Each structure stands twice: as structure tokens, then as C-alpha cells.
Tab-separated table of C-alpha atoms in Angstrom:
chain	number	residue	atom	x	y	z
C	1	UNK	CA	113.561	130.949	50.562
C	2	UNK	CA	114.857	129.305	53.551
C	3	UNK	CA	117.459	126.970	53.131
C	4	UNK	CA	118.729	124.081	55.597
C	5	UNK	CA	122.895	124.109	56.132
C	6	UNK	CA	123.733	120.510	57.280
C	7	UNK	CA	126.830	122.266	59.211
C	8	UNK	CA	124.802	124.448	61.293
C	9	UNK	CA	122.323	123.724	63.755
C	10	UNK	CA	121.482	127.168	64.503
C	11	UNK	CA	119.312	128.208	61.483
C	12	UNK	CA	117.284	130.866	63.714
C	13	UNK	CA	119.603	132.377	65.953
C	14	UNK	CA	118.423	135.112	68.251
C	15	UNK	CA	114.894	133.082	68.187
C	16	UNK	CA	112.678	131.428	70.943
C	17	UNK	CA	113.549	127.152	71.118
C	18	UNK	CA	110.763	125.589	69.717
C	19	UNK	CA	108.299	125.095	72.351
C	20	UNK	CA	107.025	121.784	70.909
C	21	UNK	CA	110.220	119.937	71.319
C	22	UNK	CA	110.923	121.765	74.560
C	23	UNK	CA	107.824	120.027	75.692
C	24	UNK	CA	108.252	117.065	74.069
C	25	UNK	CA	111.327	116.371	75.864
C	26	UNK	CA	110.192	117.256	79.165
C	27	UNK	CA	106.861	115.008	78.456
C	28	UNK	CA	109.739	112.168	77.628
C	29	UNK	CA	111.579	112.423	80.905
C	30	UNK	CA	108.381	112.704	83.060
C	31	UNK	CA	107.587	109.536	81.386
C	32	UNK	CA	110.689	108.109	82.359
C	33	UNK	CA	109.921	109.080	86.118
C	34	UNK	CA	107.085	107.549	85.716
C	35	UNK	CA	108.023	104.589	83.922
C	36	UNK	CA	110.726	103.894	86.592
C	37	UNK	CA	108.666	104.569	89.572
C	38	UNK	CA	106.065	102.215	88.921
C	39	UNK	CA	108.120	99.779	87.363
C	40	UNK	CA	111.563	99.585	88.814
C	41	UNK	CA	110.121	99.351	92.605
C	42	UNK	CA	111.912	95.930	92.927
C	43	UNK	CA	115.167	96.532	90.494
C	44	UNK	CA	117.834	98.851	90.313
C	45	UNK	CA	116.776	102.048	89.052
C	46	UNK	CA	119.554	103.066	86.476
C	47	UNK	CA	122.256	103.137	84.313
C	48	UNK	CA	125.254	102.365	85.221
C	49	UNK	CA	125.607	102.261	88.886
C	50	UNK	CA	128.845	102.949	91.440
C	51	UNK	CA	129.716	100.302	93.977
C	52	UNK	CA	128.388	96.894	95.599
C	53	UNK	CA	125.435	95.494	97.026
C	54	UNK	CA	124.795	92.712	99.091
C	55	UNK	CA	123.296	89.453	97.685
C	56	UNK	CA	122.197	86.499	99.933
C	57	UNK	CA	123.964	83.186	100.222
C	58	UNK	CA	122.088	79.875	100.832
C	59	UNK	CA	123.537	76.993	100.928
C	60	UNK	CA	120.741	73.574	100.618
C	61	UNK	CA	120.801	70.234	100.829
C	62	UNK	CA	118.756	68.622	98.236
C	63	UNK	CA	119.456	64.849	99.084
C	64	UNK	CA	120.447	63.728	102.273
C	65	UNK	CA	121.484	60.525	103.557
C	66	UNK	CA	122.980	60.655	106.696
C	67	UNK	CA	123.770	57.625	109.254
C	68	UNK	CA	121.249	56.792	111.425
C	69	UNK	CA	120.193	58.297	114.311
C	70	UNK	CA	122.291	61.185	112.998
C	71	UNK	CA	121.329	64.940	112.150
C	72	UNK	CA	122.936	68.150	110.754
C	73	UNK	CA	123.180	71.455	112.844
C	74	UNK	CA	124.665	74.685	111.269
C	75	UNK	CA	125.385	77.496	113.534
C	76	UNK	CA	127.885	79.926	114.245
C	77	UNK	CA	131.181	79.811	116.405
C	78	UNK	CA	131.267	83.589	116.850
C	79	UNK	CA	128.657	85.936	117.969
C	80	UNK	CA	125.002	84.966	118.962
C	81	UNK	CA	123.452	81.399	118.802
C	82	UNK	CA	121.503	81.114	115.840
C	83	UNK	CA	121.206	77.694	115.593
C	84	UNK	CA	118.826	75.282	113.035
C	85	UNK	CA	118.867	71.504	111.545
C	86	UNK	CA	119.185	71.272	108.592
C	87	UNK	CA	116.672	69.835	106.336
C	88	UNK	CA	116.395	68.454	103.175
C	89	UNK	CA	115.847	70.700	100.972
C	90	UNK	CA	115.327	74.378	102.794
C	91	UNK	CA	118.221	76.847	102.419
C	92	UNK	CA	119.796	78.224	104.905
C	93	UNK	CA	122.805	80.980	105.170
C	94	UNK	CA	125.941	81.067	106.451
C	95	UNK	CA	128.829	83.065	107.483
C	96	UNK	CA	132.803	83.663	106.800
C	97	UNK	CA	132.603	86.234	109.772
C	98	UNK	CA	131.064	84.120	112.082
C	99	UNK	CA	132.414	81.482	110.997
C	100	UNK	CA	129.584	79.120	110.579
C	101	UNK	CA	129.925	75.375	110.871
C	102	UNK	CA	128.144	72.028	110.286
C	103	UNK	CA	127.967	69.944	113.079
C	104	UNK	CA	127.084	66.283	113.284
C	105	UNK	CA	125.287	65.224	116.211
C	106	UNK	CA	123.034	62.297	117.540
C	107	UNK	CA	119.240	63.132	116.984
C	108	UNK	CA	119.110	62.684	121.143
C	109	UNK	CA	120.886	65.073	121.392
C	110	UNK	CA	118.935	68.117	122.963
C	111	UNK	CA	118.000	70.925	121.348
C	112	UNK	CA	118.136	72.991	124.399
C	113	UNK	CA	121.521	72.313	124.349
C	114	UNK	CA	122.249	73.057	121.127
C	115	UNK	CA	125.124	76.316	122.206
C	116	UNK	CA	128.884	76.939	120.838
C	117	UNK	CA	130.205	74.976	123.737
C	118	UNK	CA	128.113	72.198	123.955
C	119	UNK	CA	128.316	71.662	120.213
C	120	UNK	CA	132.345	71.901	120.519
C	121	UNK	CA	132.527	68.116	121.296
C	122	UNK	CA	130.685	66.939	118.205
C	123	UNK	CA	132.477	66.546	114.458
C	124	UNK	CA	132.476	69.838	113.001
C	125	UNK	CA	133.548	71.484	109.485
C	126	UNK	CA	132.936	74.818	107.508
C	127	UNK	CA	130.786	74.666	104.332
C	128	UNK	CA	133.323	73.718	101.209
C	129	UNK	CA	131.392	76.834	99.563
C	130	UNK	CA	133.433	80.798	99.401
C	131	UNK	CA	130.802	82.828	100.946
C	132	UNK	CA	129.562	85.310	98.196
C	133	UNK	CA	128.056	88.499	100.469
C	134	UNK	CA	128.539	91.261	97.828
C	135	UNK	CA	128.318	91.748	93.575
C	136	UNK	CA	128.734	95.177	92.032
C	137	UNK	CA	125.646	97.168	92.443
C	138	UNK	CA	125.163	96.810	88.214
C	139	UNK	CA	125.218	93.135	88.836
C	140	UNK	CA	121.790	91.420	88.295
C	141	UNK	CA	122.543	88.894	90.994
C	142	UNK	CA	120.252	89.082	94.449
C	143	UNK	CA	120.811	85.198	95.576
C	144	UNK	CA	123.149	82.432	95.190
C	145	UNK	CA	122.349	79.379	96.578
C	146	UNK	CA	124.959	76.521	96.305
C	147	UNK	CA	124.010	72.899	96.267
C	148	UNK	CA	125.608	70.897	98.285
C	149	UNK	CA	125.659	66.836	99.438
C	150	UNK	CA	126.533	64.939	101.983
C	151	UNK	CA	129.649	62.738	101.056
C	152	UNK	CA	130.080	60.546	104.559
C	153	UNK	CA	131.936	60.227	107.584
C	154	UNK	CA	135.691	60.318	106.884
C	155	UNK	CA	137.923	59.840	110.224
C	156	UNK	CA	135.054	61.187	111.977
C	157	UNK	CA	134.451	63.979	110.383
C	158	UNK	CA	131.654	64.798	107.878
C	159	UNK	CA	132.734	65.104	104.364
C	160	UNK	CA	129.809	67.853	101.973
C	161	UNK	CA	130.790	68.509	98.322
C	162	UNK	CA	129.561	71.295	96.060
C	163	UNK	CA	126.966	69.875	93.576
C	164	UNK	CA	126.369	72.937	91.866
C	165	UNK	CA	125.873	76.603	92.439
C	166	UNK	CA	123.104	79.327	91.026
C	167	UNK	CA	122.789	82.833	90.489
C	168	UNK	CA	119.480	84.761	90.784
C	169	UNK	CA	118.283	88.084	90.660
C	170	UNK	CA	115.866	89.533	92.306
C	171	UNK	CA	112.515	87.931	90.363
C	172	UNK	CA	114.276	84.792	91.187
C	173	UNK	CA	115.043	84.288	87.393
C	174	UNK	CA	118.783	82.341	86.898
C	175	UNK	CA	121.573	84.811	85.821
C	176	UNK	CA	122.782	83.528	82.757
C	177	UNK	CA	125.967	85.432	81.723
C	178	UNK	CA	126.298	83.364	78.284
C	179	UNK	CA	122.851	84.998	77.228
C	180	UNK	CA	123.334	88.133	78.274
C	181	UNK	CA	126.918	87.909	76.590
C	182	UNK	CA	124.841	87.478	73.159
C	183	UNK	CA	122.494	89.895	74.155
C	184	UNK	CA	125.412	92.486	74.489
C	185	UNK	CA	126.343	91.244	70.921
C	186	UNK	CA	123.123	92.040	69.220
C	187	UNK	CA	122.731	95.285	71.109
C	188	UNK	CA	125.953	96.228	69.726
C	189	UNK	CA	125.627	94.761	66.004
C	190	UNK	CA	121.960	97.141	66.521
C	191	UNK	CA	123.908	100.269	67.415
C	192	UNK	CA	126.480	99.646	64.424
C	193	UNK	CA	124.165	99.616	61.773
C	194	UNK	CA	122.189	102.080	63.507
C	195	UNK	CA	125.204	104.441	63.803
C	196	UNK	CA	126.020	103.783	60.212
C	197	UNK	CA	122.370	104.769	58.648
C	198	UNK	CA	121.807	107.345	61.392
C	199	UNK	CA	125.107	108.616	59.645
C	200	UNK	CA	124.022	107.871	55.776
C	201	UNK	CA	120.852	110.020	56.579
C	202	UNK	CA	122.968	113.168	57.770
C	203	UNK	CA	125.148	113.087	55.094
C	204	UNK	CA	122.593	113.013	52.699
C	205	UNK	CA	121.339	116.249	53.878
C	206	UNK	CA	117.411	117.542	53.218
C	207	UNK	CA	118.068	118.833	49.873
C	208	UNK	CA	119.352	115.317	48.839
C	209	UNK	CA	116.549	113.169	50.508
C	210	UNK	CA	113.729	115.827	49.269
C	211	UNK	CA	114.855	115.239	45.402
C	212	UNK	CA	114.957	111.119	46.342
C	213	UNK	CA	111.509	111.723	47.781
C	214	UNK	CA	110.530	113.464	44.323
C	215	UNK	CA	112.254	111.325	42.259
C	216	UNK	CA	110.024	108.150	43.789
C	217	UNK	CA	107.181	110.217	43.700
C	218	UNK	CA	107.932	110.346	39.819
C	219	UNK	CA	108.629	106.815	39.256
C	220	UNK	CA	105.496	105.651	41.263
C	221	UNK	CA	103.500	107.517	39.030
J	1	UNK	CA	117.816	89.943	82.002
J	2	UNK	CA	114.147	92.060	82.106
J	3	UNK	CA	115.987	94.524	84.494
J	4	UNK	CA	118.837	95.419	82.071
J	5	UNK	CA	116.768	96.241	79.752
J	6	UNK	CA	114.733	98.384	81.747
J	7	UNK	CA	117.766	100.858	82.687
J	8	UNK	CA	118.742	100.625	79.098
J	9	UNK	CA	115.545	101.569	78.165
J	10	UNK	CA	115.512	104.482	80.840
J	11	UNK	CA	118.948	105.344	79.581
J	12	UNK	CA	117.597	105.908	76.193
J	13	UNK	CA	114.563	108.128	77.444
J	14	UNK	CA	116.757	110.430	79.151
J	15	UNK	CA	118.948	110.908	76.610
J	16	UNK	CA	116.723	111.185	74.393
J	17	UNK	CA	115.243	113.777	76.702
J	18	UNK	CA	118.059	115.796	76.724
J	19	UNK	CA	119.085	115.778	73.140
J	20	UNK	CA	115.741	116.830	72.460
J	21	UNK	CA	115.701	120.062	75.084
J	22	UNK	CA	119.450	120.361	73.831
J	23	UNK	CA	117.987	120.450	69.941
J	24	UNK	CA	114.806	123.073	70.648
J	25	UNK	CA	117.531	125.667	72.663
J	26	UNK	CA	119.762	125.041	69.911
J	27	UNK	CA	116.293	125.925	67.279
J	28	UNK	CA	114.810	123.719	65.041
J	29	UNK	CA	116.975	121.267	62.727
J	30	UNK	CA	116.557	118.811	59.987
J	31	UNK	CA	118.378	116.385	61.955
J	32	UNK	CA	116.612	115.936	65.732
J	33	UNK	CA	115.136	112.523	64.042
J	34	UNK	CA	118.749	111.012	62.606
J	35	UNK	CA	120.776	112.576	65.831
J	36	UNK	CA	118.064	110.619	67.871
J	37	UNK	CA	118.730	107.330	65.540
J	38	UNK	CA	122.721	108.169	66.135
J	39	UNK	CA	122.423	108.708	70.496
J	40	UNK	CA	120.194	104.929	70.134
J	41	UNK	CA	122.509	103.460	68.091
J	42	UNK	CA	125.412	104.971	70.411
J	43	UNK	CA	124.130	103.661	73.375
J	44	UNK	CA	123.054	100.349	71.811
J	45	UNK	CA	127.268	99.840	71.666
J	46	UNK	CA	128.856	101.556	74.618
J	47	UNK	CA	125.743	100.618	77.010
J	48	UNK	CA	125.757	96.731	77.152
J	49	UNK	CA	129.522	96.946	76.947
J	50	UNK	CA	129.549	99.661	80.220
J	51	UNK	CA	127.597	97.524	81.860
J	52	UNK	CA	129.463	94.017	81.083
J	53	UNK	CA	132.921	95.231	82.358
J	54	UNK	CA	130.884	97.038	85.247
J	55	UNK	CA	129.174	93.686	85.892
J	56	UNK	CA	132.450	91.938	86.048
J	57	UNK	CA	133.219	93.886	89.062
J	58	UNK	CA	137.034	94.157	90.908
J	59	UNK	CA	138.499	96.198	93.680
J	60	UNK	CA	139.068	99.191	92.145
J	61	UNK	CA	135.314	99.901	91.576
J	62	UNK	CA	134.816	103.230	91.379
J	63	UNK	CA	137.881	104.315	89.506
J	64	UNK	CA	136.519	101.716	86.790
J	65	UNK	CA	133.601	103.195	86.637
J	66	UNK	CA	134.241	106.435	86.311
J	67	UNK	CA	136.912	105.548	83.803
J	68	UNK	CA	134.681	104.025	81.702
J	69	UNK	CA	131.857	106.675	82.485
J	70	UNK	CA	134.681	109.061	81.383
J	71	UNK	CA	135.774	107.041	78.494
J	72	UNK	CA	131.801	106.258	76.945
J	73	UNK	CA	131.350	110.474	77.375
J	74	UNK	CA	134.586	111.043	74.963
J	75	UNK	CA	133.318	108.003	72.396
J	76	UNK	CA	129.657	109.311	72.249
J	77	UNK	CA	131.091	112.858	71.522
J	78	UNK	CA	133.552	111.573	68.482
J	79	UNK	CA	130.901	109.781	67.326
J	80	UNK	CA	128.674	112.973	67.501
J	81	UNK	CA	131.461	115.200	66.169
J	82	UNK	CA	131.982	112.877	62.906
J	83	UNK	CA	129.290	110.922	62.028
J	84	UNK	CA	126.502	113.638	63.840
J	85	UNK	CA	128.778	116.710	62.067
J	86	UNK	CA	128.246	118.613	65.032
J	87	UNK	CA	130.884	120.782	65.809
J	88	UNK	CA	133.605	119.705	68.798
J	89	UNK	CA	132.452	121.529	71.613
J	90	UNK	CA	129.042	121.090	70.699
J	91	UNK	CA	129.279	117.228	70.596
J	92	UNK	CA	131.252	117.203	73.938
J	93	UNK	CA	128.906	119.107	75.892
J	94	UNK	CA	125.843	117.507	74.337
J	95	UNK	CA	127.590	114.277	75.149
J	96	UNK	CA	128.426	115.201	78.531
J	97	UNK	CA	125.110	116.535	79.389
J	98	UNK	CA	122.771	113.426	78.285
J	99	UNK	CA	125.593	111.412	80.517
J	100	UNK	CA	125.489	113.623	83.650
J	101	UNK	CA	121.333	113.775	82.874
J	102	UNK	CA	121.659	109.811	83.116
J	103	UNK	CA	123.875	109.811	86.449
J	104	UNK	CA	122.439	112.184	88.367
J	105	UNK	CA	118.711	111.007	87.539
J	106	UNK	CA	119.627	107.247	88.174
J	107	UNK	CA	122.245	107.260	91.421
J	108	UNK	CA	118.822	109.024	93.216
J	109	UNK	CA	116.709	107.198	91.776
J	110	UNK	CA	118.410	104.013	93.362
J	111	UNK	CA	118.980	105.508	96.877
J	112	UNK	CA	114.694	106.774	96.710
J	113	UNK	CA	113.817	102.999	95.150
J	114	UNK	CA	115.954	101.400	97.563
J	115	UNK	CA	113.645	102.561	100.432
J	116	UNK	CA	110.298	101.445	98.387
């Protein structure tokens, strides 16, 4: 009679690997393929992933109440024109490397005009915001977009504060690193007491568990 | 939130894939169920924790994460080696194989989604 060893794992050695959980294996990583091609088209496809990626960083205006016959313009110093008003509430990005800046200028004041020199002569400052261009690749986070409000004119030159700042991934859900703190917690209370019956059940061995199974068997009937 | 679980859940797959071609070259054992209960439960600890110190991100990038690539092969295999009661090597290379399995399938998999 064939006995099980709970050392060895090589009962039939010399014979063919079962072809059913040969198969069944494969079947499970097709299924993975699968699973991951149709449903990872907008995420990151595995693991644990090396290096960075670049996220997107708008800045916005939700309330804005600037002196009269006044109006925002954000545009770079360096590099091409690429120059917008800004608007209540629409996002817009911004640059360490080209050194973006928000100007203050009269709403007369041509658009046509609107160039790095022109713009020179008008009350200028950077965003009060570190520009966030890059998150490890593992990161969740596809967009940060900072808050920010207009504070007034102080010796004539515009004064924006942070009002808050968000992080979202890429279905535009906020990154919450509290919950996925606790999240890390239960997985990890899950694997313990996984571990520790996973490890129960082997030490019991077959010969163990098939008299348990018997011995129920007996006392159910 | 949704998209960590879905590479954990591919993370399980595969290894689960590979533990279970591992176990049918190996022949046919008692324990393919309880070693697949012992590679989840592994993975539910050093998985979320990978990924957290990953997630935290610093300079030194890549020599983190191979460290801790390095350092999550050598736990899963202890674990193997004395709660599994496979022997040494065995629990090494099966531990090294469903990690490799998981990086080679996923750093692809990334570079072909990234294109989608």
C-alpha cells in the first residue's frame, strides 16, 4: 500500500509529472495573460516595478478675486511661448525647467502681445507649489493638482498660497496612503494566519487528517 | 487602491502558476493545496510591505528594489524551508523561480501595456 512521507515530495520518482496539474498551471497563467490584458490596459501591469514615471502637475484656482480690471497669465520664461489666463477653476501645468511664472497684467492688455519680453514689465512670481514631475513607477499616483488662492497685491507683487494639494491615480480616484496603510495591515494579519494554518495542515500530515476525517465521520453518525 | 490589488492578484496567479508546474515535475503530493495556502499567505505579508517601501520611493531606486526583491526571495524560501518542510535548495529555487516568473512576466508586461 502506498504510503505518503510528509518529508518527501518525490513519491514517484522516475515517473511522468502529472499532466493535470501541468495543465492546470499553464491554464492559470494564460488566465493571468488574459486577465491582465483586458484589464490592466490603463494601470500598471505588475508586481513590483523598477524605477519612475511621470505624473502630471496642475495647479487651479478655485476662487479668484482679483482687482479690477486685472487678470492672471502663466507662461514660461524659458523655451517656447505657451501662454494662457488663467481661469477660475481649470488646471493648468507648470514648470521648474522652464521656469513658469504668474504674471499680473491689465485685462487691456493684448493678447497678441502676450511674449517673455513684453510680459517682463508686469509683476511676476513662481507658483509657491514644488513641482512634482515623477513618483516611483509602483506608485499609484498619475496627477496632482494643488489648490491654490490668490492672497493680494503685496508691494506690487501678487501674493498665491497653497490651499491644499491632491493625489490621483490614473481612474482619477484620490490616493489615500492612510487606507492603503490599513489595507497593508490586513493583508498582512491575512498572510499570518494563513501562514500559520497553511503550516498546522502540513504538519498534520495525511495520515493524521484522514483518521480526524474518520473520527468525525464516527461521531456524526 | 483597485490597481494594487490587481498586480497582487496577478502576483498570486503566477505564483501560483509556477508552484503548481513546480509541484506536477516534482510528481504528485499531498501538499500542492496547503503549499498553495502557504505562497498566498506569503505574499499576503511580504507583497503589500514590497510595495509600501517601493511606493515610498528615494534616489537609490533600483538598488532598493532589488534589495528588497532579493530580500522577499530569501524570506519566502525560509518560510518554505520551515513551515512548507521542503528541503533548502528546494525552497530556494522554488522561491526564486515563482519571483523571477513574477518579474520577468510583469516588467514586459508594463513596457507592451504602456503602448496600449
Amino acid at each position: 500500500m502506498f504510503e505518503f512521507n510528509r518529508n518527501k515530495i518525490t513519491p514517484r520518482i522516475g515517473s511522468l509529472p502529472s499532466r493535470g496539474l501541468l495543465l492546470r498551471g499553464l491554464l492559470l497563467m494564460l488566465c493571468t495573460l488574459l486577465v491582465t490584458g483586458c484589464g490592466l490596459s490603463k494601470t500598471r501591469a505588475d508586481i513590483l516595478l523598477p524605477g519612475y514615471k511621470s505624473v502630471k502637475h496642475y495647479l487651479v484656482f478655485e476662487d479668484l478675486s482679483l482687482p479690477p480690471g486685472q487678470l492672471l497669465i502663466v507662461g514660461p520664461t524659458r523655451g517656447l511661448n505657451g501662454f494662457e489666463e488663467i481661469k477660475v477653476g481649470e488646471p493648468f501645468r507648470f514648470s521648474r525647467k522652464y521656469d513658469t511664472r504668474i504674471y499680473l497684467v491689465p485685462v487691456e492688455f493684448s493678447t497678441e502681445a502676450w511674449n517673455q519680453e513684453s510680459l517682463q514689465a508686469w509683476p511676476s512670481v513662481i507658483p509657491p507649489v514644488s513641482e512634482i514631475n515623477s513618483v516611483p513607477l509602483i506608485s499609484s499616483v498619475a496627477e496632482v493638482i494643488t489648490n491654490l488662492c490668490f492672497d493680494g497685491v503685496v508691494d506690487g507683487q501678487p501674493v498665491f498660497g497653497v490651499v491644499s494639494q491632491v493625489k490621483l491615480d490614473s481612474l482619477g480616484q484620490v490616493v489615500n496612503p492612510t487606507t492603503f496603510l490599513l489595507i497593508i495591515l490586513l493583508l498582512v494579519g491575512v498572510g499570518l494566519a494563513l501562514c500559520f494554518y497553511a503550516s498546522r495542515r502540513l504538519k498534520a500530515g495525511p495520515l493524521q487528517r484522514q483518521r480526524s476525517g474518520e473520527n468525525r465521520r464516527v461521531e456524526s453518525s | 487602491m483597485i490597481l494594487y490589488f490587481v498586480c497582487f492578484a496577478l502576483t498570486l496567479a503566477i505564483e501560483w502558476g509556477v508552484l503548481l508546474i513546480w509541484v506536477s515535475l516534482r510528481g504528485p503530493s499531498y501538499r500542492t493545496f496547503d503549499l498553495c495556502l502557504l505562497l498566498g499567505g506569503m505574499n499576503c505579508i511580504t507583497h503589500p510591505l514590497a510595495w509600501w517601501l517601493l511606493a515610498c520611493g528615494n534616489p537609490s531606486f533600483f538598488f532598493a528594489y532589488f534589495g528588497i526583491e532579493i530580500a522577499v526571495v530569501f524570506v519566502e524560501a525560509c518560510v518554505l524551508h520551515r513551515l512548507g518542510g521542503l528541503p533548502g535548495r528546494s525552497a530556494f529555487l522554488l522561491s526564486l523561480a515563482c519571483n523571477l516568473a513574477s518579474l520577468l512576466v510583469g516588467i514586459p508586461l508594463l513596457w507592451f501595456l504602456s503602448f496600449i
